[in-house]
Coordinates of C-alpha atoms and ligand atoms in Angstrom, one line a residue:
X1 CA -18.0 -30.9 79.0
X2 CA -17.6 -30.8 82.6
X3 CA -19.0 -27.7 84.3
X4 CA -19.1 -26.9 87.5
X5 CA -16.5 -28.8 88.9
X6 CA -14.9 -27.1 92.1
X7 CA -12.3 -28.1 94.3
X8 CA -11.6 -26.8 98.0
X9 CA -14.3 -26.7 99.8
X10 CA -12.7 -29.0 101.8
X11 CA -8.9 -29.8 102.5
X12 CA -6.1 -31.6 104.2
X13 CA -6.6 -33.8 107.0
X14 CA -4.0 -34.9 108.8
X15 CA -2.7 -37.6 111.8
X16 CA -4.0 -34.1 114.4
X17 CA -7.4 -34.1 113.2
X18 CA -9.9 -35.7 115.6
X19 CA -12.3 -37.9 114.1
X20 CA -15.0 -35.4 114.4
X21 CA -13.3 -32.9 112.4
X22 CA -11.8 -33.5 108.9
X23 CA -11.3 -30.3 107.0
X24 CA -9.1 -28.4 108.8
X25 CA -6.7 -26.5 105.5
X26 CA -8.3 -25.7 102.5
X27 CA -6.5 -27.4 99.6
X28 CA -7.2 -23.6 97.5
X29 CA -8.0 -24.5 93.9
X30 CA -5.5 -27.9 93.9
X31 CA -6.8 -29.9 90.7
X32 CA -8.4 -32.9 91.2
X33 CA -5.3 -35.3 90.2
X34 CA -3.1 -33.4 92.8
X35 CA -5.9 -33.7 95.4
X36 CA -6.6 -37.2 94.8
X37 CA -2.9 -37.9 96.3
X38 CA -2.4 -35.7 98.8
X39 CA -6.1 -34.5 99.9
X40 CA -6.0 -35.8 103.8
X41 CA -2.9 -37.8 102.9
X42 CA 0.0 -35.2 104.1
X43 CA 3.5 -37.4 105.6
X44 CA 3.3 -38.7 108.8
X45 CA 4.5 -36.2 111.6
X46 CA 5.8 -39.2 113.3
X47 CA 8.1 -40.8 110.8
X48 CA 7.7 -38.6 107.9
X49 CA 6.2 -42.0 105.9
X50 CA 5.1 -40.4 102.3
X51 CA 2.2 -42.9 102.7
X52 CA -0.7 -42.9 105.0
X53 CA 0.3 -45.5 107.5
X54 CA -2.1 -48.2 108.1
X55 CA -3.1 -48.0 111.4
X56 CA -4.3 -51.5 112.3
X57 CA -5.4 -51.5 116.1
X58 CA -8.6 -51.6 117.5
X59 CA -7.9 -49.4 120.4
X60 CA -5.8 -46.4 121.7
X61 CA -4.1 -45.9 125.0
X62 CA -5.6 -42.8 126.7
X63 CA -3.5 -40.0 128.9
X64 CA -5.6 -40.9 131.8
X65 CA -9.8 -41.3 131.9
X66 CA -10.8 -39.0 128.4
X67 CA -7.5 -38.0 127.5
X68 CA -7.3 -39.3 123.8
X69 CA -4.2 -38.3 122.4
X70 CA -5.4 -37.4 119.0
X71 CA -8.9 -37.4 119.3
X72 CA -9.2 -41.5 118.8
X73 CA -10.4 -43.9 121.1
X74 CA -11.9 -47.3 119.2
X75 CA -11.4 -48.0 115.7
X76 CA -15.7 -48.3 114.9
X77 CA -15.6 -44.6 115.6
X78 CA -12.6 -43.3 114.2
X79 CA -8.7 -44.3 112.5
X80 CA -6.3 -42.4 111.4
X81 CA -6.1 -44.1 107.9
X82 CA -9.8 -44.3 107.5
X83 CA -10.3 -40.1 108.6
X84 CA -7.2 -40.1 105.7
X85 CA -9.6 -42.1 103.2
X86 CA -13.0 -39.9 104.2
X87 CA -11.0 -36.4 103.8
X88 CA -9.7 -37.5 100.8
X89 CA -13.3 -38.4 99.2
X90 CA -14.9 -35.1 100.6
X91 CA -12.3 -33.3 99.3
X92 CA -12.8 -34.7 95.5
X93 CA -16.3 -34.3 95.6
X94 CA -16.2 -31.1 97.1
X95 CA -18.4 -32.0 100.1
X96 CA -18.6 -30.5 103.7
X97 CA -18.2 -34.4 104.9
X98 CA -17.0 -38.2 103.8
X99 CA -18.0 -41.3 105.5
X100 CA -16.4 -44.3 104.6
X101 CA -18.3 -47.7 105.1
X102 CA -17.6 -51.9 104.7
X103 CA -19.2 -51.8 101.4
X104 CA -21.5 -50.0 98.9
X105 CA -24.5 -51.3 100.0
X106 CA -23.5 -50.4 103.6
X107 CA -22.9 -47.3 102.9
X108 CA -26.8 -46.9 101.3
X109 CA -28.2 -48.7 104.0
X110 CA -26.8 -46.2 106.5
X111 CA -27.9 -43.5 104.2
X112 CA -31.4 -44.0 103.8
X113 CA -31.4 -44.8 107.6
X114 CA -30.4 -41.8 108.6
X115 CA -32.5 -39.9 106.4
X116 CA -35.5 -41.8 106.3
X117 CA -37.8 -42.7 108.7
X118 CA -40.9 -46.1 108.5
X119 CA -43.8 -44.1 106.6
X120 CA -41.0 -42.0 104.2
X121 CA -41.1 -42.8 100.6
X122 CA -38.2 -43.0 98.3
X123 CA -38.1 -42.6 94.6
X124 CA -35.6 -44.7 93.1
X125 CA -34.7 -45.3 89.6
X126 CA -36.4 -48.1 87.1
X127 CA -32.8 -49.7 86.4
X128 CA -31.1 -49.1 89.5
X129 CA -28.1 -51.5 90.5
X130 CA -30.3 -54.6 91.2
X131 CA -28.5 -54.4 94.6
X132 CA -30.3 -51.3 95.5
X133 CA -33.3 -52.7 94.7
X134 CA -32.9 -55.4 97.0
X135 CA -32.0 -53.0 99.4
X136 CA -35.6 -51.3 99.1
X137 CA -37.7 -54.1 97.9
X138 CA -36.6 -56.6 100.0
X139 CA -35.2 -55.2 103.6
X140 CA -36.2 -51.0 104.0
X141 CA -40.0 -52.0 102.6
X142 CA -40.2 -54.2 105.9
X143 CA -38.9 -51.4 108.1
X144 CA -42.0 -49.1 106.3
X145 CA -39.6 -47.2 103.9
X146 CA -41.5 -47.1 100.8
X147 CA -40.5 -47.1 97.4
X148 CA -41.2 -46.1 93.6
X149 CA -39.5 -47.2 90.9
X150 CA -39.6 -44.6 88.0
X151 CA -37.7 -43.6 84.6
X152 CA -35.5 -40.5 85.8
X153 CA -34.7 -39.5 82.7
X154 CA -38.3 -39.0 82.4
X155 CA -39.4 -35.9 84.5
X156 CA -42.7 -35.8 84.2
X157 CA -42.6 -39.6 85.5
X158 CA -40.9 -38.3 88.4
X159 CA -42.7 -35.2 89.1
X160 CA -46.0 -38.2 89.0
X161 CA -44.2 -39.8 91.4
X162 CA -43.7 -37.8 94.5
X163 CA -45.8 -38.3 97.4
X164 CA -46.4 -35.7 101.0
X165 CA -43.8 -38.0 101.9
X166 CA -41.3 -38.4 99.7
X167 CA -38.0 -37.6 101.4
X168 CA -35.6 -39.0 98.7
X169 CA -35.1 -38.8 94.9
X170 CA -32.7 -42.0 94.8
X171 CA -30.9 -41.8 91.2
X172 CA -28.4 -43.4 89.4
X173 CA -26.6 -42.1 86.4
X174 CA -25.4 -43.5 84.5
X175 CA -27.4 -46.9 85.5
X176 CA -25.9 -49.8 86.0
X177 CA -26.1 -52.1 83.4
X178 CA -28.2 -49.6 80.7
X179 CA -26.2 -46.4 81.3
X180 CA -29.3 -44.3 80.9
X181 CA -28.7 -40.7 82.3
X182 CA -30.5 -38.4 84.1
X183 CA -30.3 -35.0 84.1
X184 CA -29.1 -33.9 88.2
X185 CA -29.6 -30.5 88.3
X186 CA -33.2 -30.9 86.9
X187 CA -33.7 -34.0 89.3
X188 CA -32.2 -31.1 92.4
X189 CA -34.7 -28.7 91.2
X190 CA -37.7 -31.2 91.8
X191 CA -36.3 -32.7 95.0
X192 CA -36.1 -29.1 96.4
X193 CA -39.2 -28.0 95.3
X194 CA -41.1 -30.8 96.8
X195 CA -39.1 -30.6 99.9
X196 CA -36.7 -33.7 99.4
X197 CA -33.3 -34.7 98.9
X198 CA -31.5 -35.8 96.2
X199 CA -29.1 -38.7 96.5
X200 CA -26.8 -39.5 93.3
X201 CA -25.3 -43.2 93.3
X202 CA -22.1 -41.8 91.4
X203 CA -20.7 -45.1 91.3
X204 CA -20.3 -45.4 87.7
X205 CA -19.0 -42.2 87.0
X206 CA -16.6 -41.7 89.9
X207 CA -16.2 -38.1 91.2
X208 CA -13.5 -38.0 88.5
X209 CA -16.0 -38.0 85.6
X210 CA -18.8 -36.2 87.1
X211 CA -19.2 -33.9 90.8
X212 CA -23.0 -34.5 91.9
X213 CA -22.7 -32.2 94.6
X214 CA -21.7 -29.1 92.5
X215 CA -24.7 -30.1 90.1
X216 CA -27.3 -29.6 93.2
X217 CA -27.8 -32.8 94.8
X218 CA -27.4 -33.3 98.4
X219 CA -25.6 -37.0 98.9
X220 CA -23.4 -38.7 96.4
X221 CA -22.5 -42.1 97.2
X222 CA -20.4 -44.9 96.1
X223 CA -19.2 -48.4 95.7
X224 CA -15.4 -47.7 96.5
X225 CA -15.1 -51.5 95.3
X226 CA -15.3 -50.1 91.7
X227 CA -13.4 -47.1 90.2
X228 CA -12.2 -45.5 93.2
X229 CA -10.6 -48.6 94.4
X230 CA -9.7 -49.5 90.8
X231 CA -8.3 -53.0 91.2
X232 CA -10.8 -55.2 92.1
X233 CA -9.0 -56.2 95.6
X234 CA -11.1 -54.4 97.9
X235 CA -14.7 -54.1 98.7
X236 CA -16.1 -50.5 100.1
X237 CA -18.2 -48.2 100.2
X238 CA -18.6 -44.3 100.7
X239 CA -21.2 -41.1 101.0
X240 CA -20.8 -37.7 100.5
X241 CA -22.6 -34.4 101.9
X242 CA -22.8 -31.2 101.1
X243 CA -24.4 -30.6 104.5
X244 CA -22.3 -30.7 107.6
X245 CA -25.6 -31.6 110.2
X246 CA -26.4 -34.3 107.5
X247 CA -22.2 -35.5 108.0
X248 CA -23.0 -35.4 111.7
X249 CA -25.8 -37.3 111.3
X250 CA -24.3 -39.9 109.2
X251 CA -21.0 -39.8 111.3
X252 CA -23.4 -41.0 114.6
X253 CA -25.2 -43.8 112.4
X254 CA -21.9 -45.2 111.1
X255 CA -20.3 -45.3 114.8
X256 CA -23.5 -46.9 115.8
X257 CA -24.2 -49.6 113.1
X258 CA -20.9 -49.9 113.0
X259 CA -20.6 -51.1 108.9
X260 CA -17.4 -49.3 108.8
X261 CA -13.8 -50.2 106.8
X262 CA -11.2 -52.0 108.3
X263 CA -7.6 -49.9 108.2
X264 CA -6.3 -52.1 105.3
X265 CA -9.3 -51.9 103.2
X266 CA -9.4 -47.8 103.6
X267 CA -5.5 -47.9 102.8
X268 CA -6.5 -50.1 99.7
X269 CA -9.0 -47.0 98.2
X270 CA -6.6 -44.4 99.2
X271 CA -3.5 -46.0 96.9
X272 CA -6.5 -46.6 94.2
X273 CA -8.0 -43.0 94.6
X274 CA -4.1 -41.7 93.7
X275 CA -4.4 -43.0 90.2
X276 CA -8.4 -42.7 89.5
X277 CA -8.0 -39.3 86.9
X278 CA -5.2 -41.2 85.1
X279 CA -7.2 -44.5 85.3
X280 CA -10.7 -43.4 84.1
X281 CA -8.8 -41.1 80.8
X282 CA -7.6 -45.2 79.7
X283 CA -11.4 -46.0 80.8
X284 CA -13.3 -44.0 78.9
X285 CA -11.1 -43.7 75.9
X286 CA -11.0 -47.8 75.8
X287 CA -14.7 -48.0 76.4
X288 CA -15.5 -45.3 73.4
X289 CA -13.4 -47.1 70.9
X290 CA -15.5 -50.7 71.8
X291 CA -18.6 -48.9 71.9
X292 CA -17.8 -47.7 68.2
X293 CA -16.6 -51.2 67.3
X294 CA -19.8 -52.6 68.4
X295 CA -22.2 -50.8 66.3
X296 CA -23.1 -52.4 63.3
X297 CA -21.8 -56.2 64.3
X298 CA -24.3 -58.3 63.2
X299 CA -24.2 -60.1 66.2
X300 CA -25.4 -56.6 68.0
X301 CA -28.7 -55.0 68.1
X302 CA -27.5 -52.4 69.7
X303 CA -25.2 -50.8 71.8
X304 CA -25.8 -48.5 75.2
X305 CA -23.0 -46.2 75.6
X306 CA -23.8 -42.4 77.0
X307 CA -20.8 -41.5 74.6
X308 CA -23.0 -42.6 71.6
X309 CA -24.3 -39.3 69.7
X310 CA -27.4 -41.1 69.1
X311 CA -28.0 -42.5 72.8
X312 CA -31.0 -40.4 74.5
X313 CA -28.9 -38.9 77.0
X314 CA -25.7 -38.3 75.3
X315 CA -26.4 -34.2 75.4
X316 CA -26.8 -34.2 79.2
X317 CA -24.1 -36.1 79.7
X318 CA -21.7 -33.8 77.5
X319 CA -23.0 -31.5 79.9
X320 CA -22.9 -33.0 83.4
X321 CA -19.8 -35.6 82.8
X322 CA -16.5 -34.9 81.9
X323 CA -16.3 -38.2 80.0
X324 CA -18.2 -41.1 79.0
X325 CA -17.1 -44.0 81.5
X326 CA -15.5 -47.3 80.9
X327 CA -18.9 -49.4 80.7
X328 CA -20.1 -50.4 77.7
X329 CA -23.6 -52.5 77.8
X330 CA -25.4 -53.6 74.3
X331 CA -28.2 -56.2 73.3
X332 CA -27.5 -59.0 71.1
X333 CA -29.4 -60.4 68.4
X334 CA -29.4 -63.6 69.1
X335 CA -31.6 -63.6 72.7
X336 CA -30.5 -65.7 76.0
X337 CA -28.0 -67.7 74.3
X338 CA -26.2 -66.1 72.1
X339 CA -25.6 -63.4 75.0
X340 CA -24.2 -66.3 77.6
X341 CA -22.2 -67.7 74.9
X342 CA -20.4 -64.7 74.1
X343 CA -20.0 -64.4 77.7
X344 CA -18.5 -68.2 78.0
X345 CA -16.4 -66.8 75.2
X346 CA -14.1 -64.6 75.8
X347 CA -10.8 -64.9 77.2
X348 CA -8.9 -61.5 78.3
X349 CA -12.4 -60.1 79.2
X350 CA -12.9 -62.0 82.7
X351 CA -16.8 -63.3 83.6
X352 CA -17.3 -62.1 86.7
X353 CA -19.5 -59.7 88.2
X354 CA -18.0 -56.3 89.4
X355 CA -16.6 -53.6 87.4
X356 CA -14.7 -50.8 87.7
X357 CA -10.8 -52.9 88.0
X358 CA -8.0 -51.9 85.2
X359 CA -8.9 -55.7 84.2
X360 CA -11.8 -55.7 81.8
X361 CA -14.9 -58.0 82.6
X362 CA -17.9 -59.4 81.1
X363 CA -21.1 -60.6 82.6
X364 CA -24.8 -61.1 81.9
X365 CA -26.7 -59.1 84.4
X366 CA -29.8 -60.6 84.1
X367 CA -28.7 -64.1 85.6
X368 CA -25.6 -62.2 87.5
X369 CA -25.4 -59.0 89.1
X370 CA -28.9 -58.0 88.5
X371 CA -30.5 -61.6 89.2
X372 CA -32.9 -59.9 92.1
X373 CA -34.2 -57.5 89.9
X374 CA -36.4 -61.1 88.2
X375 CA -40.3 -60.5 87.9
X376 CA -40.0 -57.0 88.9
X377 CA -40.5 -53.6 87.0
X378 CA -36.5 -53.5 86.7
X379 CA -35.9 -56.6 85.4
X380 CA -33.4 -56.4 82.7
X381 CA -33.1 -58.2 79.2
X382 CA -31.8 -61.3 79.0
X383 CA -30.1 -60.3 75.8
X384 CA -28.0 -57.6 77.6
X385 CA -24.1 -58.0 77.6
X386 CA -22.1 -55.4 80.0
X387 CA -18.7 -54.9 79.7
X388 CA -16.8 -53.1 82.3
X389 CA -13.5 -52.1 80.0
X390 CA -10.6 -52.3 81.7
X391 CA -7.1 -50.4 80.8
X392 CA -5.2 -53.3 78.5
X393 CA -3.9 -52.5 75.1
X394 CA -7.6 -51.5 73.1
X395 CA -6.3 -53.9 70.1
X396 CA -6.6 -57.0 72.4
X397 CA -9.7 -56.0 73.8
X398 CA -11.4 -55.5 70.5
X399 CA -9.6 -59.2 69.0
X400 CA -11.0 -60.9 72.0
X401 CA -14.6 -59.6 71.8
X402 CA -14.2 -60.3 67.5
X403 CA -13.5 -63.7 68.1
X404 CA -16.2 -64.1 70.9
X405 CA -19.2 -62.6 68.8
X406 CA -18.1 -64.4 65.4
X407 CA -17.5 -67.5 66.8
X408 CA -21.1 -68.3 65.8
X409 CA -21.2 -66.8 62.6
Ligands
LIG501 C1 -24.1 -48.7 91.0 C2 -23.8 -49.5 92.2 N1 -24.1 -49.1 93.4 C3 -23.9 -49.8 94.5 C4 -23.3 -51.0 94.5 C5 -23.0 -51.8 95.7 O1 -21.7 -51.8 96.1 P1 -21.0 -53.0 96.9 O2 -20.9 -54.2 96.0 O3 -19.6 -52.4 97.2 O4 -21.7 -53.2 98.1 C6 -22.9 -51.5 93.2 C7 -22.3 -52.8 93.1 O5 -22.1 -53.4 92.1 C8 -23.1 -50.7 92.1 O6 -22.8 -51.2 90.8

């Protein structure tokens, strides 16, 4: 599992970069644990502080008219802590450039308004994150961004899909709440062919578990709220490019829309980045054990879990993925409500929307997270359950979900 996963590209940042520049030492062949704590993160030349500081001003006194000290002058356009944060995620991605942004769906809108233009058409995926299709469908459609939902694991579907204007192959794997996976390389291959780009929403996987750009797509971009954060206190957002024009590019449309971090909220995803590789092992071994649990309940019709031999992408993701993930989803027997009971249910399992925390969750994405996605082609089951399993002991994640789907025996 896990080819193609490179390092080094890009390196350490430090308090003497200027905003414009991140990669200035190349971290060599570090592994990803060791880069994920000290990738842009070296001690302070000031005070020798282990951690990145968190540098909470607005502004920065200049050495006369231009004469920025170290290359900041307003905090929209650059901070020390958030340049720390952005090197960091380029480095573990293994991208020319990181952008850090208020939120997830920040960081998408500034992405498909950089590369998009009104009369560009995206294809995105037929179970995207219902947020991204609100996104599309409900704001960029207006602005003349069009859009097509289609199955990318299908790619005939996709190849049907393009258009002389289709600029972006928008996917998601694995999708938020069916974990079906698509296969990136094969999805780079069309989007080159045809003269696009490919954009992977790596949310779910987390650079940890899978490294879009050394599978061929262009972008890979992320909710920072979820794994990379890692304990549900922060909400974020970041992109990643291979190409440096592209990270100029996005570098001018995040100073100007200005959807960018605040110091403490970078500082939050750089202490959660430090533990992401020993985070997501817990994850995905916690979410593989309740995945096997679930099958054959008779409460469960059946259970979506990548790691599953039988589920229809488990070979690609063996291939692209370096493990399964810590979200489970599966569809129980019982319809509506007998899914929102055993969400009313259980007890260490939290209901609430979100994933990604050490704290495991529960939710019902057809009247939560995924309640725009109603009357649409990506309108989810109402019988789905997601689970995003968190890091607790497994035996009281399993007793909790035992009690919660007998109850109604
Ligand atoms: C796959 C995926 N992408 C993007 C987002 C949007 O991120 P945010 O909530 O940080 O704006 C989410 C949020 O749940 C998500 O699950």
């Amino acid at each position: 599992m896990g080819a193609g996963f490179r390092l080094g590209s890009s390196g350490f940042g430090s308090l003497a970069l200027s905003t414009g520049d991140q990669p200035m030492v190349s971290l060599g062949h570090m592994k990803f644990e060791t880069a994920a704590i000290h990738a842009g993160q070296e001690p302070d030349p000031y005070t020798g502080a282990v951690v990145v500081p968190i540098h909470q001003t607005s502004t920065y006194a200049q050495d006369g008219v231009g004469g920025l000290r170290l290359g900041y002058e307003y905090s929209r356009t650059g901070n020390p802590t958030r340049t720390a944060l952005e090197t960091c995620l380029a480095t573990l991605d293994g991208g020319a450039r990181g952008l850090a942004f208020a939120s997830g769906m920040a960081a998408e809108d500034t992405l498909v308004r950089t590369m998009c233009r009104p009369g560009d058409h995206v294809v995105i995926p037929n179970d995207a994150y219902g947020g991204t299709y609100r996104l599309f469908h409900g704001v960029l459609s207006q602005w003349g961004i069009e859009h097509t939902p289609v199955d990318l694991s299908d790619l005939v579907a996709v190849r049907t899909a393009l258009q002389p204007n289709t600029k972006l192959i928008w996917c998601e794997t694995p999708t938020n709440p069916l974990l079906s996976i698509a296969d990136v390389m094969a999805l780079a291959e069309i989007a080159h062919a045809a003269g696009a780009r490919l954009v992977v929403d790596n949310t779910f996987a987390s650079p940890y578990l899978q490294q879009p750009l050394a599978l061929g797509a262009d972008v890979a971009v992320y909710s920072t709220t979820k794994y990379l954060g890692g304990h549900s206190d922060v909400v974020g957002g970041a992109v990643v490019v291979a190409d440096p024009e592209l990270g100029d590019q996005l570098a001018y449309a995040q100073n100007a829309i200005g959807a960018i971090p605040g110091a403490f909220d970078s500082w939050l995803v750089l202490r959660g980045i430090k533990t992401l590789g020993v985070r997501m092992g817990r994850h995905c071994s916690n979410a593989a054990k309740i995945a096997d649990w679930l099958e054959g309940k008779p409460a469960v019709a059946s259970v979506l879990y990548p790691g599953l031999p039988k589920h229809p992408g488990h070979e690609i993701a063996a291939r692209q993925m370096r493990g399964f993930g810590g979200m489970v989803s599966f569809l129980v027997r019982g319809g509506e409500s007998a899914a929102l009971e055993i969400c009313s249910r259980t007890r260490v399992f939290i209901l609430a929307e979100s994933l990604g925390g050490v704290e495991s969750l529960i939710e019902h994405p057809g009247r939560m997270t995924h309640v725009s996605t109603a009357d649409s082609p990506l309108q989810v089951s109402a019988s789905v359950v997601r689970l995003s399993v968190g890091i607790e002991d497994i035996d009281d994640l399993i007793a909790d979900l035992d009690q919660a789907l007998s109850a109604g025996d």
